[in-house]
Coordinates of C-alpha atoms in Angstrom, one line a residue:
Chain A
X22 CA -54.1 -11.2 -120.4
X23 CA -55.7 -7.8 -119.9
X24 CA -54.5 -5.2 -122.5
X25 CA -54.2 -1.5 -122.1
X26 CA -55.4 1.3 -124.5
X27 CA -52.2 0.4 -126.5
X28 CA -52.4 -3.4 -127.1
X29 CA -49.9 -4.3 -125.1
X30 CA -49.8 -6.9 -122.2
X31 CA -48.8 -5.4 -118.5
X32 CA -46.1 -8.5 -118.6
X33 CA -44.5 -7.3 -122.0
X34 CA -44.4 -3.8 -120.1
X35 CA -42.5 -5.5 -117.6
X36 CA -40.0 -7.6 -119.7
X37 CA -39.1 -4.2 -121.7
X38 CA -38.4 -3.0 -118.1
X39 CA -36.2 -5.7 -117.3
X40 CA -34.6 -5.3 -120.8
X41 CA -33.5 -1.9 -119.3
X42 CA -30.8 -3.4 -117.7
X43 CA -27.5 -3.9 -119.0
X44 CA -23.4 -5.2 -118.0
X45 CA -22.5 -1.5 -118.5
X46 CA -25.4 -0.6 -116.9
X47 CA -26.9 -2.2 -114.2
X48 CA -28.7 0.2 -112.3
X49 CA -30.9 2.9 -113.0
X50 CA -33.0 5.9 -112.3
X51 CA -36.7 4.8 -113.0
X52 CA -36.6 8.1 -115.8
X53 CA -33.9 6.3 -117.2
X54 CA -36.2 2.6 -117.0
X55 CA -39.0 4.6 -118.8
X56 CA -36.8 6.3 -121.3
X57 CA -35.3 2.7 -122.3
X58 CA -38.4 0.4 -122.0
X59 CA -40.4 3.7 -124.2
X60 CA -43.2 3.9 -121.5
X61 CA -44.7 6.8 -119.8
X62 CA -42.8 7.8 -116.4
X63 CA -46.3 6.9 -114.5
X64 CA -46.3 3.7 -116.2
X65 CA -42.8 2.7 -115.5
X66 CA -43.2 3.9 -112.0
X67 CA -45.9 1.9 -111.3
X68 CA -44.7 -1.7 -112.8
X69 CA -41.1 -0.6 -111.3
X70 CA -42.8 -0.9 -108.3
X71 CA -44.6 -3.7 -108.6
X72 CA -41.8 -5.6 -110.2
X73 CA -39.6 -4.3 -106.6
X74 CA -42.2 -6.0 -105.0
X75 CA -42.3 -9.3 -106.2
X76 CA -38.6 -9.2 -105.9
X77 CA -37.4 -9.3 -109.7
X78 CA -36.0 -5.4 -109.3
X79 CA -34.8 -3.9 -106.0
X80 CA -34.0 -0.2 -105.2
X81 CA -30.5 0.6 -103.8
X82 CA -30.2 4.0 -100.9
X83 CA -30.3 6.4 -103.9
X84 CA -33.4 5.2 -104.8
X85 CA -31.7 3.9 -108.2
X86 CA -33.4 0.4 -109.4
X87 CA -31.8 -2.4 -110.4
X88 CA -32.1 -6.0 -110.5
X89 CA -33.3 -7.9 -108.2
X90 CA -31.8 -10.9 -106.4
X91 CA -35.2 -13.0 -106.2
X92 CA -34.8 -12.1 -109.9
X93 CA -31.0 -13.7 -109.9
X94 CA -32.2 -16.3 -107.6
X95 CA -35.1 -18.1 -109.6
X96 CA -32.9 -17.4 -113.2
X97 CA -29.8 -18.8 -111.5
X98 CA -31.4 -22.1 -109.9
X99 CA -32.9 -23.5 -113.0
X100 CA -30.8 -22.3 -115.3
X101 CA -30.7 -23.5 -119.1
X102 CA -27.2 -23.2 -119.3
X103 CA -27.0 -25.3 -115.2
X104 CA -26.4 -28.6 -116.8
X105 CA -23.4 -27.4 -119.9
X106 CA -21.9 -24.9 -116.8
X107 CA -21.4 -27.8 -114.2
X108 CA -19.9 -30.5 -116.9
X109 CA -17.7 -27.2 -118.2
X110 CA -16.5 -25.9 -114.6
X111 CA -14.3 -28.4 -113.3
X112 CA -12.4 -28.2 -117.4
X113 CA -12.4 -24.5 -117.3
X114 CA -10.5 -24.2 -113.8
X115 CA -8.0 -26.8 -114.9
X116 CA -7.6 -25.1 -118.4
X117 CA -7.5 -21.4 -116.3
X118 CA -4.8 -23.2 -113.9
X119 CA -2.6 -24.3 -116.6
X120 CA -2.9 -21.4 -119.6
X121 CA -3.9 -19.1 -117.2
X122 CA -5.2 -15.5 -118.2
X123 CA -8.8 -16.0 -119.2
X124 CA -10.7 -19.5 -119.3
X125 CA -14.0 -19.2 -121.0
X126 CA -17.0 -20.9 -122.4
X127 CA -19.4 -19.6 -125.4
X128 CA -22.9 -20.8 -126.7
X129 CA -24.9 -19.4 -129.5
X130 CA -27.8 -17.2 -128.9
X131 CA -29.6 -15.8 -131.9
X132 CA -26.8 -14.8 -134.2
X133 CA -24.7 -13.5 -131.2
X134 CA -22.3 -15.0 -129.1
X135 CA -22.8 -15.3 -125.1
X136 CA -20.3 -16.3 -122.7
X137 CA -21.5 -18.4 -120.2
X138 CA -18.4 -18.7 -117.9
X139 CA -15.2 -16.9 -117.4
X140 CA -12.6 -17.3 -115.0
X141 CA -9.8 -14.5 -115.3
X142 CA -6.3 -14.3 -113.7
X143 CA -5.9 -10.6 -111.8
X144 CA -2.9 -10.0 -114.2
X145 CA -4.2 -11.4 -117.5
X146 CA -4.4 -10.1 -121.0
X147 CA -7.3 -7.6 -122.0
X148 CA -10.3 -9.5 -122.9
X149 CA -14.0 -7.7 -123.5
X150 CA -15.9 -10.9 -123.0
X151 CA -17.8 -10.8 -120.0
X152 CA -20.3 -13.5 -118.3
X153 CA -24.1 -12.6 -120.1
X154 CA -22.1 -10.7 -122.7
X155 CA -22.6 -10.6 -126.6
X156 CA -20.4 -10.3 -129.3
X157 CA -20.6 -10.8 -132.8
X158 CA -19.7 -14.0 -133.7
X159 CA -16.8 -13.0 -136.5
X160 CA -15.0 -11.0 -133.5
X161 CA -13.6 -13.6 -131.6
X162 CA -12.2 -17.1 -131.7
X163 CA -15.4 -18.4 -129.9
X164 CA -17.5 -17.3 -132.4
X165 CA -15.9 -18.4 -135.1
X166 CA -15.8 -21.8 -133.8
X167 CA -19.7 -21.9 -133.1
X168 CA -20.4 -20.6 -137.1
X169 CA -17.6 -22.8 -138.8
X170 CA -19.7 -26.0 -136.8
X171 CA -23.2 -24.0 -136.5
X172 CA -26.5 -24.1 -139.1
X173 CA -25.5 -23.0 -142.7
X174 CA -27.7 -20.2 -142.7
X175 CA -26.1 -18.9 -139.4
X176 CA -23.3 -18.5 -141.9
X177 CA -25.1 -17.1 -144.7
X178 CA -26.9 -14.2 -142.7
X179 CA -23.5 -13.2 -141.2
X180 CA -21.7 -13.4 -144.3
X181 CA -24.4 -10.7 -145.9
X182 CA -24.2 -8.9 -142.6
X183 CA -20.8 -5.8 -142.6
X184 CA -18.6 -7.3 -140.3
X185 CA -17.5 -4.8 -138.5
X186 CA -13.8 -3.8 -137.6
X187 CA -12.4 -4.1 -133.8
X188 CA -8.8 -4.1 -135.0
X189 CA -6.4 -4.0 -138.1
X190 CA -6.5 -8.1 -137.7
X191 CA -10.4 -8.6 -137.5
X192 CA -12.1 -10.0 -140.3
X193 CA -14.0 -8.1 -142.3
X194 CA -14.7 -9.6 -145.3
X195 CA -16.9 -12.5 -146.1
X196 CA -13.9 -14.3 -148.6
X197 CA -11.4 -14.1 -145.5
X198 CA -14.5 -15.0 -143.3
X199 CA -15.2 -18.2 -145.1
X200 CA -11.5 -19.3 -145.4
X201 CA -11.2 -19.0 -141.8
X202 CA -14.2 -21.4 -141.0
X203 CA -12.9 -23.7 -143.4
X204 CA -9.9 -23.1 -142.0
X205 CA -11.2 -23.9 -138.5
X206 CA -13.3 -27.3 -139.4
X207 CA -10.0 -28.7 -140.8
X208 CA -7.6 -28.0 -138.2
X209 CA -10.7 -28.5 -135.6
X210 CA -9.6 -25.0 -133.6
X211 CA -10.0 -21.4 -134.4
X212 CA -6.8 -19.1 -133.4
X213 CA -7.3 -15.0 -134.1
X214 CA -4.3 -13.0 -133.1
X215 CA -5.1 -9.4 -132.5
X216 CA -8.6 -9.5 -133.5
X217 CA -10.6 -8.4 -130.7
X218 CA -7.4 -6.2 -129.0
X219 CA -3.8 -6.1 -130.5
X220 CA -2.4 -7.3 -127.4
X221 CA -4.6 -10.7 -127.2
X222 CA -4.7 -14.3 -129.0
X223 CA -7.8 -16.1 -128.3
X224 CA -8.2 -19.7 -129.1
X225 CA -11.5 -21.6 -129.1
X226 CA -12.5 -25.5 -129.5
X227 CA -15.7 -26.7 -130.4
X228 CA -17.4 -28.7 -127.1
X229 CA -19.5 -31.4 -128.4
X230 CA -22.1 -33.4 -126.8
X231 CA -23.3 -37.2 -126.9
X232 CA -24.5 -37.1 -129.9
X233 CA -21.7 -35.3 -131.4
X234 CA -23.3 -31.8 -132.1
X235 CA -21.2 -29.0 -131.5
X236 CA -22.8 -27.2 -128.6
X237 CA -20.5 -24.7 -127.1
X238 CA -17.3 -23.0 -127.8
X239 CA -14.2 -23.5 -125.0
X240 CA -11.4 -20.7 -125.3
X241 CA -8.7 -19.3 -123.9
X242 CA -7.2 -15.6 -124.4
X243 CA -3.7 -15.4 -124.1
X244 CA -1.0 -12.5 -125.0
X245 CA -0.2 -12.3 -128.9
X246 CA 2.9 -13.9 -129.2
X247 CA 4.6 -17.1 -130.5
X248 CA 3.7 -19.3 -127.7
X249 CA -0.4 -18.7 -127.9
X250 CA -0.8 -21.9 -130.1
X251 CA 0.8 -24.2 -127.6
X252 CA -2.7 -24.2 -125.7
X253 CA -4.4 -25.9 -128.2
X254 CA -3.8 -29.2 -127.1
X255 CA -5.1 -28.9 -123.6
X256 CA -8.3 -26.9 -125.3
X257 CA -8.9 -29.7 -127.0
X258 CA -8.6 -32.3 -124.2
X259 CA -10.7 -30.0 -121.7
X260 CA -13.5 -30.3 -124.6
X261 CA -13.3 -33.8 -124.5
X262 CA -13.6 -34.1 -120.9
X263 CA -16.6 -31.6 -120.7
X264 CA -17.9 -33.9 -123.7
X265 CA -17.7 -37.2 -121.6
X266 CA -19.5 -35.1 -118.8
X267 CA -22.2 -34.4 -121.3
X268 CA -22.8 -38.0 -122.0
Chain B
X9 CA -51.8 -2.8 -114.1
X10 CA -55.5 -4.8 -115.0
X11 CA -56.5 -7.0 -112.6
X12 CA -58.7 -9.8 -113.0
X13 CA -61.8 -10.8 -111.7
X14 CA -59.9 -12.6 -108.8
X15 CA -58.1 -9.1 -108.1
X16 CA -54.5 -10.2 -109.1
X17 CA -52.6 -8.8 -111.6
X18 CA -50.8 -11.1 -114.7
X19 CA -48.0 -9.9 -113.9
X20 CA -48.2 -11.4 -110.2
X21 CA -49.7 -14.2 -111.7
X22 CA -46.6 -15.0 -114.1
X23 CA -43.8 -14.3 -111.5
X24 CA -45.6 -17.5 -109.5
X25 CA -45.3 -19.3 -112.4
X26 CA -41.2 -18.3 -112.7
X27 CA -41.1 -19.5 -109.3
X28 CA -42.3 -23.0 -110.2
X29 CA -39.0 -24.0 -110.8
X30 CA -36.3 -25.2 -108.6
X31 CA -32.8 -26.6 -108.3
X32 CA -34.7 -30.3 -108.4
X33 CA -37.2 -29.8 -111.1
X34 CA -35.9 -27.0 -113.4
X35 CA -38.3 -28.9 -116.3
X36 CA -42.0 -28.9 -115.3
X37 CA -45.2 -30.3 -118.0
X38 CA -48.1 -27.2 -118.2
X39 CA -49.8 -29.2 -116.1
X40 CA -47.5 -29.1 -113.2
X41 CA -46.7 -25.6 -113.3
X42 CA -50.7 -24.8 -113.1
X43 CA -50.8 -26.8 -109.9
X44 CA -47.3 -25.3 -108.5
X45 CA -48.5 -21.6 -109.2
X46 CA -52.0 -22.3 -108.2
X47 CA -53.8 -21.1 -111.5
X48 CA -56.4 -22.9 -113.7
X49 CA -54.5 -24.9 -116.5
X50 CA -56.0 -22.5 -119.3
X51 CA -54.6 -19.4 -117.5
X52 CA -51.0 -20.9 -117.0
X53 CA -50.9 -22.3 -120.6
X54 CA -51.5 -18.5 -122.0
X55 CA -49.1 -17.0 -119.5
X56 CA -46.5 -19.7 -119.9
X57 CA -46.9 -18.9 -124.1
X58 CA -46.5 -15.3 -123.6
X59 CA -43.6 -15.8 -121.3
X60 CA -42.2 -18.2 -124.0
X61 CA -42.2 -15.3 -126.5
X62 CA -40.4 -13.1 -124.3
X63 CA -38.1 -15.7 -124.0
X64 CA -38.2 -15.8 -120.2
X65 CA -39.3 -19.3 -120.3
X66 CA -38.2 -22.2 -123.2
X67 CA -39.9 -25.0 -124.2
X68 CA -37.6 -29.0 -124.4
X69 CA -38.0 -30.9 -127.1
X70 CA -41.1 -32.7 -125.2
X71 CA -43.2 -29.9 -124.7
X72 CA -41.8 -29.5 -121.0
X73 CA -41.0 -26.2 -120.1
X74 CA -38.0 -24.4 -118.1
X75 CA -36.5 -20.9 -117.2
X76 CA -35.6 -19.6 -120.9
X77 CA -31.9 -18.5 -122.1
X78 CA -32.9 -14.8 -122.1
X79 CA -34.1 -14.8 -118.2
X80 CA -30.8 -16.4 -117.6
X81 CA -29.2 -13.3 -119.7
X82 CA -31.2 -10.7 -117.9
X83 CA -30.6 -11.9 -114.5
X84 CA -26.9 -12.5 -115.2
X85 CA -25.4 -9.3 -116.8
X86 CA -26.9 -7.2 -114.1
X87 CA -27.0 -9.4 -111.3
X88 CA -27.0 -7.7 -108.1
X89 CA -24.6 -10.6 -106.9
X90 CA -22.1 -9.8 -110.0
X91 CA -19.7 -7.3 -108.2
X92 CA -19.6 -9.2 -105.2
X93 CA -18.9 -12.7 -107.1
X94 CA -16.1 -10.7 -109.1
X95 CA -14.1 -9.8 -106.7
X96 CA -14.6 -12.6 -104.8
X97 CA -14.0 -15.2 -108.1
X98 CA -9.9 -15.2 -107.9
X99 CA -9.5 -15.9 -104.7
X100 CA -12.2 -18.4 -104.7
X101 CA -10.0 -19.8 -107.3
X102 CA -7.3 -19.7 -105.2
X103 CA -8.4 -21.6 -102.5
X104 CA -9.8 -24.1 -104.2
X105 CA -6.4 -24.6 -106.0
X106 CA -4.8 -24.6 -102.4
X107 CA -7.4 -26.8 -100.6
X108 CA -9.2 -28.7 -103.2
X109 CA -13.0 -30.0 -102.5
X110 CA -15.7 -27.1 -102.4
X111 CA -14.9 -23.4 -101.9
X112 CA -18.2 -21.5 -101.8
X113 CA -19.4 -18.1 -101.4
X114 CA -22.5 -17.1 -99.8
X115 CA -25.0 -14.3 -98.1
X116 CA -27.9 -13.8 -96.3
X117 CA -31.3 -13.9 -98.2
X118 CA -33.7 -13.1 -95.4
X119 CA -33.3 -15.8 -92.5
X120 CA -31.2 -18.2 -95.1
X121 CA -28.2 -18.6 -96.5
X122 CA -27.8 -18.0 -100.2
X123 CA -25.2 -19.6 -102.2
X124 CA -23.6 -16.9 -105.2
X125 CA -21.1 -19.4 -105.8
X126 CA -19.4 -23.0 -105.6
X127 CA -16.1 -24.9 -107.2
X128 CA -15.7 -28.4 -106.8
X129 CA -12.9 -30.5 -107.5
X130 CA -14.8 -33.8 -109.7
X131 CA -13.5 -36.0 -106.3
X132 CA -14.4 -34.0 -103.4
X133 CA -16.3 -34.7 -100.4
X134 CA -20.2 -34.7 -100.1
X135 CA -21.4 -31.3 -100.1
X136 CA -25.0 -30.1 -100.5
X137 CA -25.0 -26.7 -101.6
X138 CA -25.7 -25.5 -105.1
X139 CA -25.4 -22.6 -106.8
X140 CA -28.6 -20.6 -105.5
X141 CA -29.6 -22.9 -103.9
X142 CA -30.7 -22.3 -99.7
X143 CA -29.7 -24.0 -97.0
X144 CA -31.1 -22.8 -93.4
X145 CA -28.5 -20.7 -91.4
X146 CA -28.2 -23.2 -88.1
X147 CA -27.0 -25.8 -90.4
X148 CA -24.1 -25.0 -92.1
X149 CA -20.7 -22.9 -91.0
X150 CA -21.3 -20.4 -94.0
X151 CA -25.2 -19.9 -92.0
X152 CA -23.3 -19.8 -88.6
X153 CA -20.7 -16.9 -89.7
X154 CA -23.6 -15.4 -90.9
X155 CA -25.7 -15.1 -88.2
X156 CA -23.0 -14.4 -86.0
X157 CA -21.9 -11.3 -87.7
X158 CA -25.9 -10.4 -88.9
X159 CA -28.5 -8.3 -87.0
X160 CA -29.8 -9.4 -83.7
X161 CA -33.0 -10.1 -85.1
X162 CA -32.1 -12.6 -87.5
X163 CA -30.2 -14.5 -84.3
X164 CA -33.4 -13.9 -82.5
X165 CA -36.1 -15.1 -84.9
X166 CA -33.5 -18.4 -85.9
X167 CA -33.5 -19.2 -82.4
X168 CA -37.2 -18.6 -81.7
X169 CA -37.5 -22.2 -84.4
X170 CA -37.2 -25.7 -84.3
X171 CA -34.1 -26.0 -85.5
X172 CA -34.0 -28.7 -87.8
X173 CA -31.5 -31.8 -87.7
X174 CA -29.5 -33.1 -90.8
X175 CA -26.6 -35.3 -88.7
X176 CA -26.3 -36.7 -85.0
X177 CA -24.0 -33.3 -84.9
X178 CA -26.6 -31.2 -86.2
X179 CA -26.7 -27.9 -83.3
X180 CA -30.8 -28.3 -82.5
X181 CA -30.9 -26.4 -79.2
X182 CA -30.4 -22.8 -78.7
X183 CA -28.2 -22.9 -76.3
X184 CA -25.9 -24.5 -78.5
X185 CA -26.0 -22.2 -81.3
X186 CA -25.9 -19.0 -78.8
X187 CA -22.3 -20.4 -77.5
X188 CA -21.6 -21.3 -81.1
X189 CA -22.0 -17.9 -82.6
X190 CA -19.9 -16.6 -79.3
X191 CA -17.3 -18.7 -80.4
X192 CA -17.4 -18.0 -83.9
X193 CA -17.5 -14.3 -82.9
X194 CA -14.3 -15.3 -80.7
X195 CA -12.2 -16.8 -83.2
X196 CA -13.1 -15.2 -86.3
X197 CA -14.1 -18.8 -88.1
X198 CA -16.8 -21.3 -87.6
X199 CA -15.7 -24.8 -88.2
X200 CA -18.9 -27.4 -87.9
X201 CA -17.8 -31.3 -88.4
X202 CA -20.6 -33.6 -89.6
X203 CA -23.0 -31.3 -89.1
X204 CA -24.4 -31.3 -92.8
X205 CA -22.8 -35.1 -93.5
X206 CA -21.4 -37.0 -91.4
X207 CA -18.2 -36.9 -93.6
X208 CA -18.0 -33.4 -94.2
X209 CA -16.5 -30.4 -92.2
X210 CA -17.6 -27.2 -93.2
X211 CA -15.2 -23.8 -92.5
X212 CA -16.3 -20.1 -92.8
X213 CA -15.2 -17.2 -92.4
X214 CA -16.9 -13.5 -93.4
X215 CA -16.0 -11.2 -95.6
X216 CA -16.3 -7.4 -95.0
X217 CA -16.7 -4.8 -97.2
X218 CA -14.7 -1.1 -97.1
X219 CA -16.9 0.3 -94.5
X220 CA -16.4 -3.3 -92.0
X221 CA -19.7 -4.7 -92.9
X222 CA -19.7 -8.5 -93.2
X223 CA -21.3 -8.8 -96.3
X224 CA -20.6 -12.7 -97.5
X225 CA -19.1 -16.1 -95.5
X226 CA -16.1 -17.6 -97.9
X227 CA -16.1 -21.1 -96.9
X228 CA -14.6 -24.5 -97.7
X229 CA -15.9 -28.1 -97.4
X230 CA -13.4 -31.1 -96.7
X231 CA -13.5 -34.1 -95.4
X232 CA -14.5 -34.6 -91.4
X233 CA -10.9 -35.4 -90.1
X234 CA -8.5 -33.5 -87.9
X235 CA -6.3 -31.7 -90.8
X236 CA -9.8 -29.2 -91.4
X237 CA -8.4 -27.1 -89.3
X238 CA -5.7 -26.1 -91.4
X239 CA -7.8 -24.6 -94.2
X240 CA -8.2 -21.8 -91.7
X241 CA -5.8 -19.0 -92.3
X242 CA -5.7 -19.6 -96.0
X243 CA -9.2 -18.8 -95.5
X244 CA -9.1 -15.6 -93.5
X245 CA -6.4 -14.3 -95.9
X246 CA -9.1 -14.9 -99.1
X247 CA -11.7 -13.0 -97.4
X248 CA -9.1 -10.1 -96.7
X249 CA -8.5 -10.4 -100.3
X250 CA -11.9 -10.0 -101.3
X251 CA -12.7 -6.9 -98.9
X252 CA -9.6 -5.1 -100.2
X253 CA -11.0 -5.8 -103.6
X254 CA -14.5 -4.5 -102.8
X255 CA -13.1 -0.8 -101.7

């Protein structure tokens, strides 16, 4: 691929550009883009435009760019996560009918934690996960599902990581860190009151697939209160269902 | 951006190669994605690594490759279809609670219909939408309620085709989709029996925006028997719900 002056590839130019992008925000002025993606405003301009062209961003009436939905389209339609979403959907409406609040379900990326799918109830709980969003994996019950049955040195770099504070409950220190994951592979759920928001209880599951490896987290967030462990057992029986899917 | 000698630039060349993959084949060899994008297989192989790197494509376990976990992430948490699908998600919930089989959400993507998204009870009727996947507008009742509420020139240029048939009810003349849309513009719904599968009746109805604007057609799929009808007002009162929660 031809290289500019600097080394770098037109196409990694582009991805920084699309790495502009973000949940909070999703659309911006191309200054912004070229700020972000550290290129040259005549640069940015000109791959911005390109990159309009081909679909993969598109310009809203202010001019502001953002992405596109050729871009959504081709990312969407062959999806990695296609195959675990469709097994997963039918469990997670059930599981949303029934606990209500927020239905969701996490895989690993890296040493973060995305959430695939999330189906919400208009008057449920506060919950920060958002569909394509990260959090660290000590924060929430998902996450601590996904290390307790993820690779040891998943563990190991998190445990020399700070673990940073959300809330008086969240765990930050590796001793309580590695009680809880031992905590959560002998009672086979993970259950954090108050640890990503005082007011919320999430519960997670591990989902496993036919060969038994753990491959995504199911949770639900509920209010904090005595009653937020009574959804374990239908976690547990959506995972199963979404595991049989997987088969 | 460089060119090469043939004039086109790597990034055009690598945004044919994204668009290799489809809803049917989201796993292609090297091989086949050098034929589908229409580049020599050395030129693919080096743009398919780089992409690779960036993440935007992954490699399987047998050296296939697919759209990559991070284009999925990019094209996700600022998808231009995210505000629309959130306000929209509840009450798709809702309905499909209510009236079971598929409740779907779609728009126009230039003269077809776009699906954002689809739940599906695990027994429902045929249905053959996906997830961003395309159908043409003629076919189904999500296509008709679009074209009846869209621009003239979409109605013109749809008409101006062959339209193609799918079922014995399939509307292939333009005579009969001109009275449909005048009937769908009548009523407020379009309701098309068999027209996809024989035992399938599709129902749509659009959803407007603050300012009016139709902007998506909320739409069930049941079976092809006399009680369809009655999915209609649960359905106009969805897509009232999702217009006051776009203002």
């Amino acid at each position: 691929m031809p290289r500019t002056a600097t080394g770098e590839s037109s196409l990694a130019r582009a991805v920084r550009i699309l790495e502009s992008f973000t949940l909070d925000e999703p659309e911006l002025t191309v200054s912004e883009v070229a700020r972000r993606a550290g290129l040259p405003l005549a640069t940015a301009s000109r791959i911005v435009g390109q990159l309009v062209e081909y679909g993969l961003l598109g310009r809203g009436p202010g001019r502001e760019v953002r992405v596109g939905f050729r871009m959504w389209e081709l990312a969407s339609r062959a999806a990695p996560t296609r195959s675990l979403r469709n097994a997963a959907m039918p469990y997670l409406e059930d599981l949303h009918a029934v606990v209500g609040h927020h239905a969701q379900l996490a895989v690993l990326q890296g040493d973060e934690v995305v959430f695939l799918e999330r189906l919400s109830a208009r008057d449920a709980v506060v919950n920060y996960s958002e569909i394509a969003g990260r959090l660290p994996p000590h924060i929430s019950s998902s996450g601590v599902v996904l290390m307790a049955y993820g690779p040891a040195e998943l563990q190991e770099r998190v445990l020399a990581r700070p673990l940073e504070s959300w809330t008086a409950e969240t765990i930050t220190t590796p001793d309580r860190l590695r009680a809880t994951l031992d905590q959560v592979r002998r009672r086979g759920y993970a259950l954090l009151a108050g640890h990503v928001h005082r007011d919320a209880t999430g519960i997670a599951v591990p989902v496993r697939n036919g060969l038994g490896e753990v491959v995504a987290a199911l949770s639900v967030i509920v209010p904090n209160d005595a009653r937020a462990v009574s959804a374990v057992p239908a976690l547990l029986a959506a995972a199963r269902g979404i595991g049989r899917s997987l088969r």
